[in-house]
PDB file of C-alpha atoms in Angstrom:
ATOM      1  CA  MET A   1      -6.139 142.675 116.539  1.00  0.00           C
ATOM      2  CA  LEU A   2      -6.575 144.313 113.083  1.00  0.00           C
ATOM      3  CA  PRO A   3      -4.293 147.020 113.658  1.00  0.00           C
ATOM      4  CA  VAL A   4      -1.523 144.607 114.501  1.00  0.00           C
ATOM      5  CA  VAL A   5      -2.335 142.656 111.185  1.00  0.00           C
ATOM      6  CA  VAL A   6      -2.187 145.862 109.266  1.00  0.00           C
ATOM      7  CA  ALA A   7       1.061 147.031 110.935  1.00  0.00           C
ATOM      8  CA  ALA A   8       2.575 143.539 110.275  1.00  0.00           C
ATOM      9  CA  VAL A   9       1.506 143.810 106.485  1.00  0.00           C
ATOM     10  CA  LEU A  10       3.001 147.333 106.244  1.00  0.00           C
ATOM     11  CA  VAL A  11       6.309 146.380 107.669  1.00  0.00           C
ATOM     12  CA  ALA A  12       6.673 143.189 105.454  1.00  0.00           C
ATOM     13  CA  ALA A  13       5.908 145.537 102.452  1.00  0.00           C
ATOM     14  CA  ALA A  14       8.451 148.244 103.483  1.00  0.00           C
ATOM     15  CA  ILE A  15      11.074 145.313 104.123  1.00  0.00           C
ATOM     16  CA  THR A  16      10.250 144.058 100.512  1.00  0.00           C
ATOM     17  CA  VAL A  17      10.576 147.407  99.166  1.00  0.00           C
ATOM     18  CA  VAL A  18      13.906 147.970 100.702  1.00  0.00           C
ATOM     19  CA  PHE A  19      15.338 144.601  99.346  1.00  0.00           C
ATOM     20  CA  VAL A  20      14.113 144.957  95.887  1.00  0.00           C
ATOM     21  CA  VAL A  21      14.912 148.600  95.276  1.00  0.00           C
ATOM     22  CA  PHE A  22      18.076 149.095  97.306  1.00  0.00           C
ATOM     23  CA  GLN A  23      19.312 145.536  97.440  1.00  0.00           C
ATOM     24  CA  PRO A  24      21.298 145.622 100.493  1.00  0.00           C
ATOM     25  CA  GLN A  25      22.023 142.011 100.170  1.00  0.00           C
ATOM     26  CA  ARG A  26      24.562 142.558  97.326  1.00  0.00           C
ATOM     27  CA  ARG A  27      27.064 144.178  99.584  1.00  0.00           C
ATOM     28  CA  PHE A  28      27.368 140.693 101.174  1.00  0.00           C
ATOM     29  CA  TYR A  29      28.518 138.699  98.322  1.00  0.00           C
ATOM     30  CA  ASP A  30      30.885 139.070  95.587  1.00  0.00           C
ATOM     31  CA  THR A  31      30.726 137.982  91.802  1.00  0.00           C
ATOM     32  CA  THR A  32      34.099 136.954  90.332  1.00  0.00           C
ATOM     33  CA  VAL A  33      34.688 137.163  86.432  1.00  0.00           C
ATOM     34  CA  ARG A  34      37.901 135.487  84.925  1.00  0.00           C
ATOM     35  CA  GLU A  35      37.926 136.461  81.290  1.00  0.00           C
ATOM     36  CA  PRO A  36      41.335 136.040  79.480  1.00  0.00           C
ATOM     37  CA  PRO A  37      42.637 138.900  77.445  1.00  0.00           C
ATOM     38  CA  PRO A  38      41.555 139.331  73.734  1.00  0.00           C
ATOM     39  CA  ALA A  39      43.577 137.172  71.668  1.00  0.00           C
ATOM     40  CA  THR A  40      43.886 140.024  68.856  1.00  0.00           C
ATOM     41  CA  VAL A  41      45.586 142.810  71.033  1.00  0.00           C
ATOM     42  CA  VAL A  42      47.978 145.106  68.806  1.00  0.00           C
ATOM     43  CA  GLY A  43      50.718 144.815  71.610  1.00  0.00           C
ATOM     44  CA  ARG A  44      50.284 145.562  75.378  1.00  0.00           C
ATOM     45  CA  ASP A  45      53.722 147.647  74.894  1.00  0.00           C
ATOM     46  CA  ALA A  46      52.325 149.570  72.086  1.00  0.00           C
ATOM     47  CA  ALA A  47      52.134 153.305  72.784  1.00  0.00           C
ATOM     48  CA  ARG A  48      48.356 153.196  72.115  1.00  0.00           C
ATOM     49  CA  VAL A  49      47.543 151.168  75.255  1.00  0.00           C
ATOM     50  CA  ARG A  50      46.232 153.438  77.831  1.00  0.00           C
ATOM     51  CA  SER A  51      45.775 152.273  81.635  1.00  0.00           C
ATOM     52  CA  GLY A  52      45.334 153.564  84.999  1.00  0.00           C
ATOM     53  CA  ALA A  53      44.769 152.105  88.612  1.00  0.00           C
ATOM     54  CA  PHE A  54      41.366 152.336  90.004  1.00  0.00           C
ATOM     55  CA  ARG A  55      40.631 154.436  93.075  1.00  0.00           C
ATOM     56  CA  GLY A  56      37.548 154.250  95.280  1.00  0.00           C
ATOM     57  CA  LEU A  57      34.727 157.159  95.221  1.00  0.00           C
ATOM     58  CA  ALA A  58      32.233 156.200  97.317  1.00  0.00           C
ATOM     59  CA  HIS A  59      33.396 152.584  97.875  1.00  0.00           C
ATOM     60  CA  GLN A  60      36.897 151.138  98.199  1.00  0.00           C
ATOM     61  CA  ALA A  61      38.510 149.667  94.835  1.00  0.00           C
ATOM     62  CA  SER A  62      41.533 148.621  93.387  1.00  0.00           C
ATOM     63  CA  GLY A  63      42.849 147.074  90.155  1.00  0.00           C
ATOM     64  CA  ARG A  64      43.299 148.654  86.664  1.00  0.00           C
ATOM     65  CA  ALA A  65      41.519 149.822  83.650  1.00  0.00           C
ATOM     66  CA  VAL A  66      43.291 149.084  80.313  1.00  0.00           C
ATOM     67  CA  LEU A  67      42.008 150.302  77.021  1.00  0.00           C
ATOM     68  CA  LEU A  68      43.167 147.913  74.462  1.00  0.00           C
ATOM     69  CA  PRO A  69      43.525 148.395  70.662  1.00  0.00           C
ATOM     70  CA  LEU A  70      42.695 145.342  68.578  1.00  0.00           C
ATOM     71  CA  THR A  71      44.210 144.254  65.399  1.00  0.00           C
ATOM     72  CA  ASP A  72      40.786 144.736  63.562  1.00  0.00           C
ATOM     73  CA  GLY A  73      40.786 148.561  64.699  1.00  0.00           C
ATOM     74  CA  SER A  74      38.358 148.033  67.622  1.00  0.00           C
ATOM     75  CA  ARG A  75      39.130 148.461  71.082  1.00  0.00           C
ATOM     76  CA  VAL A  76      38.174 146.797  74.471  1.00  0.00           C
ATOM     77  CA  LEU A  77      38.353 148.238  77.961  1.00  0.00           C
ATOM     78  CA  ARG A  78      39.707 145.492  80.208  1.00  0.00           C
ATOM     79  CA  LEU A  79      39.459 145.422  83.821  1.00  0.00           C
ATOM     80  CA  GLU A  80      42.094 143.541  85.536  1.00  0.00           C
ATOM     81  CA  ASP A  81      42.310 142.488  89.180  1.00  0.00           C
ATOM     82  CA  LEU A  82      39.338 144.383  89.934  1.00  0.00           C
ATOM     83  CA  ASP A  83      38.407 144.508  93.565  1.00  0.00           C
ATOM     84  CA  VAL A  84      35.445 146.920  94.480  1.00  0.00           C
ATOM     85  CA  ASP A  85      32.446 146.662  96.651  1.00  0.00           C
ATOM     86  CA  ASN A  86      29.468 145.054  95.216  1.00  0.00           C
ATOM     87  CA  GLY A  87      26.299 147.136  94.541  1.00  0.00           C
ATOM     88  CA  PRO A  88      22.808 147.009  93.290  1.00  0.00           C
ATOM     89  CA  ASP A  89      23.243 148.512  89.672  1.00  0.00           C
ATOM     90  CA  LEU A  90      26.614 148.981  88.711  1.00  0.00           C
ATOM     91  CA  HIS A  91      27.644 149.980  85.111  1.00  0.00           C
ATOM     92  CA  LEU A  92      30.973 150.508  83.432  1.00  0.00           C
ATOM     93  CA  TYR A  93      31.368 154.066  81.813  1.00  0.00           C
ATOM     94  CA  LEU A  94      34.041 155.630  79.835  1.00  0.00           C
ATOM     95  CA  ALA A  95      34.110 159.435  80.576  1.00  0.00           C
ATOM     96  CA  THR A  96      35.583 162.745  79.151  1.00  0.00           C
ATOM     97  CA  ALA A  97      35.874 163.872  82.812  1.00  0.00           C
ATOM     98  CA  ARG A  98      39.324 163.616  84.203  1.00  0.00           C
ATOM     99  CA  ALA A  99      39.825 160.806  87.025  1.00  0.00           C
ATOM    100  CA  ASP A 100      40.623 163.691  89.398  1.00  0.00           C
ATOM    101  CA  GLY A 101      37.559 165.663  88.827  1.00  0.00           C
ATOM    102  CA  ARG A 102      34.198 165.935  90.683  1.00  0.00           C
ATOM    103  CA  ALA A 103      32.372 162.313  90.983  1.00  0.00           C
ATOM    104  CA  SER A 104      29.304 164.079  89.652  1.00  0.00           C
ATOM    105  CA  ALA A 105      30.954 164.959  86.207  1.00  0.00           C
ATOM    106  CA  PHE A 106      31.352 161.193  85.287  1.00  0.00           C
ATOM    107  CA  ALA A 107      27.725 160.821  84.887  1.00  0.00           C
ATOM    108  CA  ARG A 108      27.843 163.327  82.074  1.00  0.00           C
ATOM    109  CA  ASP A 109      29.603 162.753  78.626  1.00  0.00           C
ATOM    110  CA  ARG A 110      30.040 159.287  78.992  1.00  0.00           C
ATOM    111  CA  VAL A 111      29.898 155.960  77.011  1.00  0.00           C
ATOM    112  CA  ASP A 112      28.012 153.339  78.965  1.00  0.00           C
ATOM    113  CA  LEU A 113      29.697 149.883  78.233  1.00  0.00           C
ATOM    114  CA  GLY A 114      26.892 148.152  80.206  1.00  0.00           C
ATOM    115  CA  ARG A 115      26.326 146.534  83.526  1.00  0.00           C
ATOM    116  CA  LEU A 116      29.394 145.481  85.367  1.00  0.00           C
ATOM    117  CA  ARG A 117      29.558 141.566  85.145  1.00  0.00           C
ATOM    118  CA  GLY A 118      31.319 141.116  88.236  1.00  0.00           C
ATOM    119  CA  ASN A 119      32.802 143.188  91.342  1.00  0.00           C
ATOM    120  CA  ARG A 120      36.111 141.031  91.056  1.00  0.00           C
ATOM    121  CA  GLY A 121      38.513 139.625  88.714  1.00  0.00           C
ATOM    122  CA  ASP A 122      39.357 140.163  85.016  1.00  0.00           C
ATOM    123  CA  GLN A 123      36.865 141.323  82.449  1.00  0.00           C
ATOM    124  CA  ASN A 124      36.561 142.698  78.895  1.00  0.00           C
ATOM    125  CA  TYR A 125      33.993 145.263  77.674  1.00  0.00           C
ATOM    126  CA  PRO A 126      34.094 146.221  73.915  1.00  0.00           C
ATOM    127  CA  VAL A 127      33.970 149.748  73.049  1.00  0.00           C
ATOM    128  CA  PRO A 128      31.314 150.686  70.588  1.00  0.00           C
ATOM    129  CA  ALA A 129      32.430 151.518  67.198  1.00  0.00           C
ATOM    130  CA  GLY A 130      32.739 155.043  66.252  1.00  0.00           C
ATOM    131  CA  VAL A 131      33.556 156.112  69.681  1.00  0.00           C
ATOM    132  CA  ASP A 132      36.327 158.803  69.941  1.00  0.00           C
ATOM    133  CA  THR A 133      38.515 157.283  72.322  1.00  0.00           C
ATOM    134  CA  GLY A 134      41.053 159.950  72.183  1.00  0.00           C
ATOM    135  CA  ALA A 135      38.526 162.283  74.037  1.00  0.00           C
ATOM    136  CA  LEU A 136      37.719 159.569  77.000  1.00  0.00           C
ATOM    137  CA  ARG A 137      39.871 160.341  80.028  1.00  0.00           C
ATOM    138  CA  SER A 138      38.725 157.936  82.462  1.00  0.00           C
ATOM    139  CA  ALA A 139      37.002 154.497  83.211  1.00  0.00           C
ATOM    140  CA  VAL A 140      34.271 154.769  86.021  1.00  0.00           C
ATOM    141  CA  ILE A 141      32.109 152.228  87.761  1.00  0.00           C
ATOM    142  CA  TRP A 142      28.784 154.051  88.338  1.00  0.00           C
ATOM    143  CA  CYS A 143      25.464 153.231  89.975  1.00  0.00           C
ATOM    144  CA  PRO A 144      22.875 155.250  88.020  1.00  0.00           C
ATOM    145  CA  ARG A 145      20.232 153.968  90.517  1.00  0.00           C
ATOM    146  CA  PHE A 146      21.441 156.307  92.917  1.00  0.00           C
ATOM    147  CA  SER A 147      23.850 158.647  90.915  1.00  0.00           C
ATOM    148  CA  VAL A 148      26.995 157.392  92.741  1.00  0.00           C
ATOM    149  CA  GLY A 149      30.326 156.888  91.417  1.00  0.00           C
ATOM    150  CA  TRP A 150      31.930 153.732  92.983  1.00  0.00           C
ATOM    151  CA  ALA A 151      35.280 153.881  91.486  1.00  0.00           C
ATOM    152  CA  VAL A 152      37.495 155.588  89.015  1.00  0.00           C
ATOM    153  CA  ALA A 153      40.669 154.987  86.840  1.00  0.00           C
ATOM    154  CA  PRO A 154      42.535 157.550  84.912  1.00  0.00           C
ATOM    155  CA  LEU A 155      43.330 156.914  81.070  1.00  0.00           C
ATOM    156  CA  PRO A 156      46.006 159.166  80.310  1.00  0.00           C
ATOM    157  CA  SER A 157      46.618 159.858  76.606  1.00  0.00           C
ATOM    158  CA  PRO A 158      49.410 157.697  75.093  1.00  0.00           C
TER     159      PRO A 158
END
């Protein structure tokens, strides 16, 4: 009887670890965010606006990343019509690597804008002051827990 109880406890512990660490349950629900664009955008037709369409890396993705200049001199990375598979620990990066480069390059020489608030919809992420946006070539949805790129969008120079 004791071996059965021990086996049951070990199986329960293993299942708990899988759900806590890998979070497979996140693949089965979506989080939608609907933020309006910033009110102080310099102008969407301005030459300084940079944008590109997301393409999937390890997962399917669609939508656009738009780097918007604001009237106060700051910038916001806006995700529009985002639709990407959910994951356990997704972050949004701005990277110097080109969007058509190797996925492993996106984890280096990048600016982490924080956790992805939702895997669907429209979202705004402030770019920290002092970041040289001219050197950034792509917006990346990345899972640092597993070092996996979810999706990438090019940010071509104006």
